[in-house]
Short mmCIF file of C-alpha atoms in Angstrom, two decimals:
data_model
loop_
_atom_site.label_atom_id
_atom_site.label_comp_id
_atom_site.label_asym_id
_atom_site.label_seq_id
_atom_site.Cartn_x
_atom_site.Cartn_y
_atom_site.Cartn_z
CA MET D 1 -39.02 -55.61 -49.17
CA ARG D 2 -38.67 -51.88 -48.76
CA PHE D 3 -35.44 -51.04 -46.97
CA GLN D 4 -35.65 -47.26 -47.03
CA ASN D 5 -37.23 -47.00 -43.57
CA LEU D 6 -36.03 -50.23 -42.03
CA ASP D 7 -36.33 -49.90 -38.24
CA ALA D 8 -35.95 -52.30 -35.30
CA LYS D 9 -39.54 -53.56 -35.59
CA ASN D 10 -39.37 -54.26 -39.32
CA ALA D 11 -35.91 -55.78 -39.04
CA SER D 12 -37.19 -58.08 -36.26
CA ALA D 13 -40.03 -59.35 -38.46
CA PHE D 14 -37.57 -60.04 -41.28
CA ALA D 15 -35.18 -61.82 -38.89
CA ALA D 16 -38.02 -63.96 -37.51
CA ARG D 17 -38.78 -65.23 -41.02
CA LEU D 18 -35.16 -66.38 -41.25
CA ASN D 19 -35.15 -67.82 -37.71
CA CYS D 20 -32.51 -65.33 -36.56
CA GLU D 21 -32.33 -63.97 -33.02
CA VAL D 22 -30.43 -60.78 -33.98
CA ALA D 23 -30.18 -58.45 -36.94
CA VAL D 24 -27.73 -55.70 -37.85
CA VAL D 25 -29.20 -52.82 -39.84
CA GLY D 26 -26.74 -50.53 -41.64
CA ARG D 27 -27.44 -47.05 -43.02
CA PHE D 28 -25.24 -44.44 -44.67
CA SER D 29 -25.44 -40.87 -45.86
CA VAL D 30 -23.03 -38.75 -47.92
CA ARG D 31 -22.07 -35.10 -47.33
CA LYS D 32 -19.45 -32.73 -48.67
CA GLU D 33 -16.78 -31.12 -46.54
CA GLY D 34 -14.97 -28.72 -48.83
CA LYS D 35 -13.82 -30.75 -51.80
CA LYS D 36 -14.08 -34.09 -49.99
CA GLU D 37 -17.08 -36.34 -49.82
CA ILE D 38 -17.57 -37.96 -46.44
CA VAL D 39 -19.71 -41.04 -45.80
CA SER D 40 -21.46 -41.37 -42.43
CA PHE D 41 -22.17 -44.97 -41.43
CA GLU D 42 -24.68 -45.98 -38.78
CA ALA D 43 -25.06 -49.58 -37.60
CA ASP D 44 -28.00 -50.67 -35.46
CA GLY D 45 -27.77 -53.97 -33.54
CA VAL D 46 -31.33 -55.30 -33.06
CA ASP D 47 -32.56 -57.98 -30.63
CA ALA D 48 -35.13 -59.60 -32.94
CA LEU D 49 -36.83 -61.52 -30.11
CA GLU D 50 -37.40 -58.41 -27.99
CA LYS D 51 -37.93 -56.23 -31.09
CA GLN D 52 -35.68 -53.42 -29.89
CA SER D 53 -32.30 -51.85 -30.61
CA VAL D 54 -29.46 -52.90 -28.31
CA VAL D 55 -26.41 -51.18 -29.83
CA VAL D 56 -26.05 -48.16 -32.13
CA HIS D 57 -22.65 -47.11 -33.55
CA LYS D 58 -21.77 -44.28 -35.89
CA GLU D 59 -18.57 -43.65 -37.84
CA ASP D 60 -17.39 -41.40 -40.67
CA ALA D 61 -15.02 -42.22 -43.53
CA PRO D 62 -13.85 -40.46 -46.71
CA ILE D 63 -14.85 -42.00 -50.02
CA ASN D 64 -11.72 -44.00 -50.77
CA ALA D 65 -10.31 -47.39 -49.88
CA GLU D 66 -10.80 -46.64 -46.16
CA ILE D 67 -14.51 -47.24 -46.58
CA PHE D 68 -14.08 -51.01 -46.54
CA ASP D 69 -11.91 -50.93 -43.42
CA THR D 70 -14.46 -48.69 -41.72
CA VAL D 71 -17.36 -51.04 -42.54
CA ALA D 72 -15.39 -54.10 -41.35
CA ARG D 73 -14.39 -52.38 -38.11
CA LEU D 74 -17.96 -51.18 -37.50
CA ALA D 75 -19.40 -54.66 -38.06
CA LEU D 76 -16.93 -56.24 -35.61
CA SER D 77 -17.60 -53.67 -32.91
CA ILE D 78 -21.38 -54.09 -33.26
CA SER D 79 -21.04 -57.87 -33.15
CA ASP D 80 -18.82 -57.83 -30.05
CA GLU D 81 -21.10 -55.44 -28.17
CA LEU D 82 -24.22 -57.40 -29.12
CA VAL D 83 -22.71 -60.56 -27.64
CA ALA D 84 -21.94 -58.69 -24.44
CA LYS D 85 -25.31 -56.96 -24.06
CA LEU D 86 -27.88 -59.52 -25.26
CA LYS D 87 -29.77 -61.37 -22.55
CA PRO D 88 -29.43 -65.17 -22.36
CA LEU D 89 -32.03 -66.82 -24.60
CA ASP D 90 -34.82 -68.60 -22.72
CA ALA D 91 -35.90 -71.45 -24.98
CA GLU D 92 -39.26 -71.77 -23.19
CA SER D 93 -40.15 -68.13 -23.81
CA PHE D 94 -39.34 -67.93 -27.51
CA LYS D 95 -40.69 -70.48 -29.97
CA ARG D 96 -38.87 -70.72 -33.27
CA ASP D 97 -40.74 -71.37 -36.51
CA ASN D 98 -39.40 -74.62 -37.92
CA ARG D 99 -40.70 -74.06 -41.46
CA LEU D 100 -37.34 -72.74 -42.64
CA GLU D 101 -35.50 -75.72 -41.12
CA LYS D 102 -37.93 -78.09 -42.84
CA LEU D 103 -37.35 -76.32 -46.13
CA ILE D 104 -33.56 -76.61 -45.75
CA GLN D 105 -33.88 -80.26 -44.76
CA ARG D 106 -35.99 -81.03 -47.83
CA LEU D 107 -33.52 -79.26 -50.09
CA GLU D 108 -30.61 -81.24 -48.61
CA ASN D 109 -32.54 -84.55 -48.50
CA PRO D 110 -35.12 -84.57 -51.30
CA PRO D 111 -38.38 -86.23 -50.09
CA LYS D 112 -40.17 -89.08 -51.82
CA GLY D 113 -43.50 -87.28 -51.69
CA PHE D 114 -44.68 -84.61 -54.08
CA LEU D 115 -47.26 -82.61 -52.09
CA ASP D 116 -46.25 -79.76 -49.82
CA ASP D 117 -49.68 -79.61 -48.16
CA LEU D 118 -53.05 -81.38 -48.27
CA TYR D 119 -56.16 -79.81 -46.82
CA PHE D 120 -59.84 -80.79 -46.49
CA VAL D 121 -62.03 -77.78 -45.74
CA GLY D 122 -63.50 -77.98 -42.23
CA LEU D 123 -61.94 -81.39 -41.46
CA LYS D 124 -58.67 -82.59 -39.94
CA LEU D 125 -56.11 -85.07 -41.15
CA SER D 126 -54.78 -87.61 -38.69
CA PRO D 127 -51.81 -87.51 -38.40
CA ALA D 128 -51.00 -83.94 -39.44
CA PHE D 129 -49.78 -83.73 -43.03
CA ASP D 130 -46.13 -84.45 -43.76
CA ILE D 131 -44.64 -84.76 -47.23
CA ASP D 132 -43.31 -88.27 -46.59
CA THR D 133 -46.35 -89.62 -44.70
CA PHE D 134 -48.65 -91.38 -47.15
CA GLU D 135 -51.47 -92.86 -45.00
CA TYR D 136 -54.08 -90.61 -43.35
CA GLU D 137 -57.50 -90.77 -41.72
CA VAL D 138 -60.19 -88.11 -41.50
CA PRO D 139 -62.54 -88.75 -38.54
CA MET D 140 -66.11 -87.59 -39.18
CA THR D 141 -69.13 -87.23 -36.90
CA TYR D 142 -72.81 -87.21 -37.81
CA ASP D 143 -72.67 -83.41 -37.60
CA ASP D 144 -69.78 -83.40 -40.08
CA LEU D 145 -71.77 -85.54 -42.52
CA LYS D 146 -74.67 -83.11 -42.27
CA GLU D 147 -72.55 -79.96 -42.53
CA PHE D 148 -70.15 -81.16 -45.23
CA SER D 149 -72.45 -82.82 -47.73
CA LYS D 150 -69.71 -82.13 -50.27
CA ILE D 151 -66.07 -82.39 -49.23
CA ARG D 152 -63.73 -79.84 -50.79
CA TYR D 153 -60.02 -80.55 -50.90
CA GLU D 154 -56.95 -78.44 -51.69
CA TYR D 155 -53.29 -79.33 -52.13
CA GLN D 156 -50.00 -77.60 -52.87
CA TYR D 157 -47.12 -79.04 -54.88
CA TRP D 158 -43.57 -79.54 -53.77
CA GLY D 159 -41.03 -78.83 -56.48
CA ASP D 160 -42.12 -79.05 -60.09
CA ARG D 161 -45.82 -78.66 -60.69
CA LYS D 162 -47.56 -81.93 -61.54
CA THR D 163 -51.05 -83.08 -62.41
CA PRO D 164 -51.69 -85.88 -59.92
CA HIS D 165 -53.94 -88.84 -60.58
CA ILE D 166 -56.91 -88.92 -58.17
CA ALA D 167 -58.80 -92.17 -57.59
CA THR D 168 -61.74 -92.49 -55.20
CA GLU D 169 -63.96 -95.15 -53.65
CA LYS D 170 -67.52 -94.33 -52.54
CA PHE D 171 -67.14 -90.74 -53.75
CA GLU D 172 -68.69 -88.79 -56.62
CA CYS D 173 -66.32 -85.96 -57.54
CA LYS D 174 -66.67 -82.89 -59.70
CA GLY D 175 -63.57 -80.72 -59.78
CA ASP D 176 -62.26 -80.27 -56.25
CA GLU D 177 -65.55 -81.29 -54.57
CA CYS D 178 -66.62 -84.83 -53.68
CA ALA D 179 -69.94 -86.13 -52.38
CA ILE D 180 -69.86 -89.20 -50.13
CA THR D 181 -71.87 -92.11 -51.54
CA GLY D 182 -71.00 -94.89 -49.07
CA HIS D 183 -69.57 -95.84 -45.71
CA GLU D 184 -65.87 -95.03 -45.10
CA PRO D 185 -64.89 -93.66 -48.54
CA VAL D 186 -61.26 -93.51 -49.68
CA MET D 187 -59.30 -90.99 -51.75
CA LYS D 188 -55.89 -91.69 -53.34
CA ILE D 189 -53.75 -88.90 -54.77
CA ALA D 190 -50.95 -90.39 -56.87
CA ALA D 191 -48.07 -88.73 -58.69
CA SER D 192 -49.13 -90.44 -61.93
CA LYS D 193 -51.20 -93.33 -63.27
CA LYS D 194 -48.28 -95.74 -63.04
CA PRO D 195 -48.94 -98.70 -60.70
CA ASP D 196 -45.82 -97.98 -58.64
CA ALA D 197 -46.34 -94.20 -58.43
CA VAL D 198 -46.05 -92.56 -55.02
CA ALA D 199 -49.57 -91.96 -53.62
CA TYR D 200 -51.24 -90.38 -50.60
CA THR D 201 -54.16 -92.43 -49.25
CA VAL D 202 -56.86 -90.72 -47.18
CA ARG D 203 -59.53 -92.84 -45.46
CA PHE D 204 -62.63 -91.07 -44.18
CA LYS D 205 -63.88 -92.68 -40.97
CA THR D 206 -67.61 -91.99 -41.29
CA PRO D 207 -70.03 -93.03 -38.53
CA ASP D 208 -72.36 -96.02 -38.82
CA PRO D 209 -75.03 -95.25 -41.47
CA ARG D 210 -77.64 -97.03 -39.32
CA GLY D 211 -77.15 -94.32 -36.71
CA PRO D 212 -75.73 -94.63 -33.19
CA ILE D 213 -77.31 -96.97 -30.67
CA VAL D 214 -77.77 -93.96 -28.37
CA ALA D 215 -78.26 -90.66 -30.22
CA ARG D 216 -78.69 -88.42 -27.17
CA TRP D 217 -78.57 -88.67 -23.40
CA TRP D 218 -79.37 -86.07 -20.80
CA VAL D 219 -79.70 -85.33 -17.09
CA ALA D 220 -81.60 -82.43 -15.55
CA THR D 221 -82.76 -81.26 -12.15
CA GLY D 222 -85.26 -78.70 -10.89
CA TYR D 223 -88.18 -77.97 -8.58
CA PRO D 224 -91.84 -78.89 -9.11
CA HIS D 225 -94.89 -77.05 -7.85
CA MET D 226 -97.55 -79.57 -6.79
CA GLN D 227 -101.30 -79.14 -6.53
CA SER D 228 -104.25 -81.52 -6.30
CA PHE D 229 -107.32 -80.66 -8.37
CA ASN D 230 -110.88 -81.89 -8.09
CA VAL D 231 -111.66 -83.37 -11.50
CA LEU D 232 -114.65 -85.47 -12.59
CA GLY D 233 -115.94 -85.88 -9.08
CA GLN D 234 -112.56 -86.68 -7.59
CA SER D 235 -112.03 -84.86 -4.31
CA ASN D 236 -109.51 -84.73 -1.52
CA PRO D 237 -110.30 -85.20 2.19
CA SER D 238 -110.01 -82.16 4.40
CA ALA D 239 -108.21 -84.20 7.06
CA ILE D 240 -106.61 -87.60 7.48
CA GLU D 241 -109.10 -89.99 9.06
CA PRO D 242 -108.68 -93.71 9.66
CA GLY D 243 -109.22 -95.49 6.35
CA SER D 244 -109.45 -92.25 4.34
CA LYS D 245 -107.22 -91.01 1.55
CA LEU D 246 -104.33 -88.62 2.00
CA GLN D 247 -104.91 -84.88 1.94
CA LEU D 248 -102.86 -84.35 -1.23
CA ASP D 249 -103.64 -80.62 -1.40
CA ALA D 250 -100.97 -80.16 1.27
CA MET D 251 -98.10 -81.72 -0.73
CA ARG D 252 -95.33 -79.44 -2.00
CA GLY D 253 -92.52 -80.42 -4.33
CA TYR D 254 -88.91 -79.98 -3.20
CA GLY D 255 -86.78 -81.68 -5.86
CA PHE D 256 -87.05 -83.29 -9.26
CA LEU D 257 -84.49 -85.30 -11.24
CA GLU D 258 -84.79 -86.46 -14.84
CA ALA D 259 -82.54 -88.62 -17.00
CA GLY D 260 -83.12 -90.09 -20.42
CA ILE D 261 -81.76 -91.51 -23.62
CA THR D 262 -82.90 -91.19 -27.23
CA PRO D 263 -82.02 -94.23 -29.38
CA GLY D 264 -80.35 -93.46 -32.68
CA ARG D 265 -81.66 -96.63 -34.30
CA TRP D 266 -85.14 -98.15 -34.25
CA GLN D 267 -86.77 -94.78 -34.78
CA PHE D 268 -89.90 -95.52 -36.79
CA LEU D 269 -92.21 -92.52 -36.29
CA PRO D 270 -93.23 -90.27 -39.23
CA TRP D 271 -92.76 -86.48 -39.61
CA GLN D 272 -89.35 -86.57 -37.89
CA MET D 273 -90.98 -87.50 -34.61
CA ARG D 274 -88.83 -89.60 -32.28
CA TRP D 275 -89.21 -91.57 -29.10
CA ALA D 276 -87.03 -91.68 -26.00
CA MET D 277 -86.85 -93.48 -22.66
CA THR D 278 -87.00 -91.38 -19.50
CA MET D 279 -86.50 -91.80 -15.78
CA HIS D 280 -87.97 -89.45 -13.15
CA ALA D 281 -87.30 -89.15 -9.43
CA GLY D 282 -88.74 -86.64 -6.98
CA TYR D 283 -89.22 -85.65 -3.39
CA ALA D 284 -92.12 -83.74 -1.79
CA GLN D 285 -93.56 -83.13 1.64
CA GLY D 286 -96.70 -81.66 3.17
CA GLU D 287 -98.30 -80.94 6.53
CA MET D 288 -101.69 -82.62 6.76
CA ALA D 289 -104.45 -82.23 9.39
CA GLN D 290 -105.61 -85.27 11.36
CA TYR D 291 -109.26 -86.12 12.16
CA LEU D 292 -110.50 -82.53 11.78
CA ALA D 293 -109.70 -79.96 9.09
CA ASP D 294 -109.10 -77.20 11.68
CA ASN D 295 -106.88 -79.36 13.87
CA PRO D 296 -103.85 -77.14 14.68
CA THR D 297 -101.61 -80.21 15.04
CA LYS D 298 -100.27 -81.18 11.66
CA VAL D 299 -98.55 -84.35 10.52
CA LYS D 300 -95.58 -83.97 8.18
CA ILE D 301 -95.83 -86.45 5.31
CA HIS D 302 -92.89 -87.18 2.98
CA LEU D 303 -93.13 -88.48 -0.57
CA LEU D 304 -90.46 -90.29 -2.58
CA THR D 305 -91.34 -91.08 -6.16
CA LEU D 306 -89.41 -92.99 -8.81
CA GLY D 307 -90.60 -93.93 -12.25
CA GLY D 308 -89.85 -94.42 -15.91
CA GLY D 309 -91.56 -94.36 -19.24
CA VAL D 310 -91.47 -93.04 -22.79
CA ARG D 311 -91.51 -89.66 -24.44
CA PHE D 312 -92.38 -88.53 -27.97
CA ASP D 313 -91.06 -85.25 -29.33
CA ARG D 314 -90.11 -83.32 -32.44
CA VAL D 315 -87.03 -81.05 -32.64
CA PHE D 316 -87.22 -77.67 -34.39
CA GLN D 317 -83.79 -76.17 -35.07
CA PHE D 318 -83.28 -72.40 -35.22
CA GLY D 319 -79.74 -71.68 -36.42
CA ARG D 320 -76.74 -73.46 -34.93
CA VAL D 321 -77.23 -72.55 -31.29
CA TYR D 322 -80.92 -72.86 -30.35
CA ALA D 323 -83.55 -75.57 -30.81
CA LEU D 324 -86.79 -76.52 -29.09
CA ALA D 325 -88.82 -79.71 -28.90
CA PRO D 326 -92.46 -79.95 -27.74
CA PHE D 327 -93.12 -83.35 -26.18
CA VAL D 328 -95.69 -85.64 -24.65
CA GLY D 329 -94.73 -88.42 -22.32
CA TYR D 330 -95.97 -91.08 -19.97
CA THR D 331 -94.34 -92.56 -16.88
CA THR D 332 -95.35 -95.07 -14.24
CA HIS D 333 -94.15 -94.23 -10.72
CA TYR D 334 -93.49 -96.30 -7.65
CA GLN D 335 -94.23 -94.03 -4.65
CA ARG D 336 -93.91 -94.08 -0.89
CA PHE D 337 -95.68 -91.76 1.56
CA PHE D 338 -94.26 -91.86 5.09
CA ARG D 339 -93.88 -89.84 8.30
CA GLN D 340 -90.32 -90.93 9.09
CA ILE D 341 -87.93 -92.92 6.92
CA ASN D 342 -87.79 -95.76 9.46
CA THR D 343 -91.55 -95.97 10.15
CA ALA D 344 -94.46 -97.57 8.37
CA PHE D 345 -95.32 -96.23 4.96
CA LEU D 346 -97.99 -96.19 2.30
CA GLN D 347 -96.85 -97.73 -0.95
CA THR D 348 -98.69 -96.93 -4.16
CA VAL D 349 -98.38 -96.58 -7.94
CA GLY D 350 -99.04 -93.36 -9.81
CA PHE D 351 -99.68 -93.06 -13.53
CA ALA D 352 -98.28 -89.80 -14.88
CA PRO D 353 -98.96 -88.32 -18.33
CA GLU D 354 -96.82 -85.27 -19.08
CA LEU D 355 -96.75 -82.39 -21.55
CA GLY D 356 -93.92 -79.85 -22.02
CA VAL D 357 -91.23 -78.13 -24.09
CA ASN D 358 -87.48 -78.72 -24.08
CA ASN D 359 -85.17 -75.83 -25.00
CA TYR D 360 -81.64 -76.60 -26.22
CA PHE D 361 -78.73 -74.11 -26.25
CA ARG D 362 -75.56 -75.43 -27.86
CA LEU D 363 -72.41 -74.81 -25.81
CA GLY D 364 -70.07 -74.01 -28.70
CA ARG D 365 -70.37 -74.01 -32.48
CA ARG D 366 -69.39 -77.67 -32.91
CA SER D 367 -69.79 -78.87 -29.34
CA PRO D 368 -71.87 -82.00 -28.64
CA TRP D 369 -72.93 -80.49 -25.29
CA HIS D 370 -76.19 -78.55 -24.95
CA LEU D 371 -77.75 -76.64 -22.09
CA LEU D 372 -81.22 -78.12 -21.54
CA VAL D 373 -84.08 -76.04 -20.09
CA THR D 374 -87.44 -77.77 -19.65
CA VAL D 375 -90.89 -76.45 -18.78
CA ALA D 376 -93.50 -79.16 -18.29
CA SER D 377 -96.61 -80.25 -16.43
CA GLY D 378 -97.95 -83.66 -15.50
CA SER D 379 -100.14 -85.45 -13.04
CA TYR D 380 -99.86 -88.52 -10.82
CA ILE D 381 -103.24 -90.18 -11.24
CA TYR D 382 -104.52 -92.50 -8.49
CA SER D 383 -107.83 -94.14 -7.81
CA GLY D 384 -110.15 -91.22 -7.05
CA GLU D 385 -107.34 -88.62 -6.65
CA ASN D 386 -104.62 -86.81 -8.56
CA LEU D 387 -101.48 -84.83 -7.73
CA THR D 388 -100.62 -82.40 -10.53
CA TYR D 389 -97.21 -80.80 -10.86
CA PHE D 390 -95.66 -78.00 -12.87
CA ARG D 391 -91.89 -78.27 -13.14
CA GLY D 392 -88.96 -76.32 -14.47
CA THR D 393 -85.62 -78.10 -14.81
CA ILE D 394 -82.16 -77.27 -16.11
CA GLY D 395 -79.51 -79.74 -17.18
CA VAL D 396 -77.15 -80.86 -19.92
CA GLU D 397 -77.63 -83.01 -22.98
CA TYR D 398 -74.94 -84.80 -24.98
CA VAL D 399 -75.82 -85.15 -28.66
CA ILE D 400 -74.23 -87.82 -30.85
CA LYS D 401 -76.77 -87.33 -33.62
#
């Protein structure tokens, strides 16, 4: 260290490294008074936790045996005044670094281990490394397996430098990098090749190579716009007449809910296509004319729809944060049209093909949570009629793989 310009801030940093709450900084200068040389002493009592000077004393002494008495007297006065002026130490406010205590403890009680630290880049040991803890696990996710195709490790020695013996299972290693070749590989770092040598064992808890049972699940909600189209001779009545069909042009969507799961196993489609199971629920209402199209009295009709089916998509990843997946799907819906919830109703089944795009925004660099934004269109197809919808939904998706 450079002591020429040691001030309260620098002295505090030095004291913190030694786990000291206070520091005393001494300075001196020499001047001539006639034929005598006089030494000027200055002592600065520093509160290392607050990083500021608390006490400053100055004293002069001739260059002779009095110097030692002067220094001793100055040190005592600084010490006494520091004790009187320092604030009580709040243990909750100031956290000490225990590295120095650990070092002293190891020097007084030599450990059995020989590594001072063990580190796997991007991964975490469980429990945290300790020189005399010899069994560890490294939990890994499917994302970890993808990101860390090769695992790089580093270690630091305690005491004399050694060349440890490294043995692995289900690893292929070159230098300080290892590629995983099987499920739950193991690495042992031993002090030597002797059978009874002290060794650190690290077990990597890799996920099931068959994939998870559920790779992704999601929920989303939004609002659909509904419209009935005349297609291939299909038409809608202009008013509700006895025995006629409903006037579906009047229906308007009010709410849409989607949930789904993507299996991690049993995916058999080529070109990285995948299939998923989906559930849809929705609510709509419309005011329909009775008997005559220009009848000013309208009947409010409610629609509840609930269905499920399958979806096929393909994910395209753009960087770590954003991905999109075009999809096609098909659901079968059980539906009820009714005027009031406690009155008679029309029960029917709608067949709904769907086409859309899912947008995924990752909520954190390594987070399994994604923001899901969907734009899609589909149609409930009935005998002689259809009710087409365009929907936008927003939700969350949890990704295991």
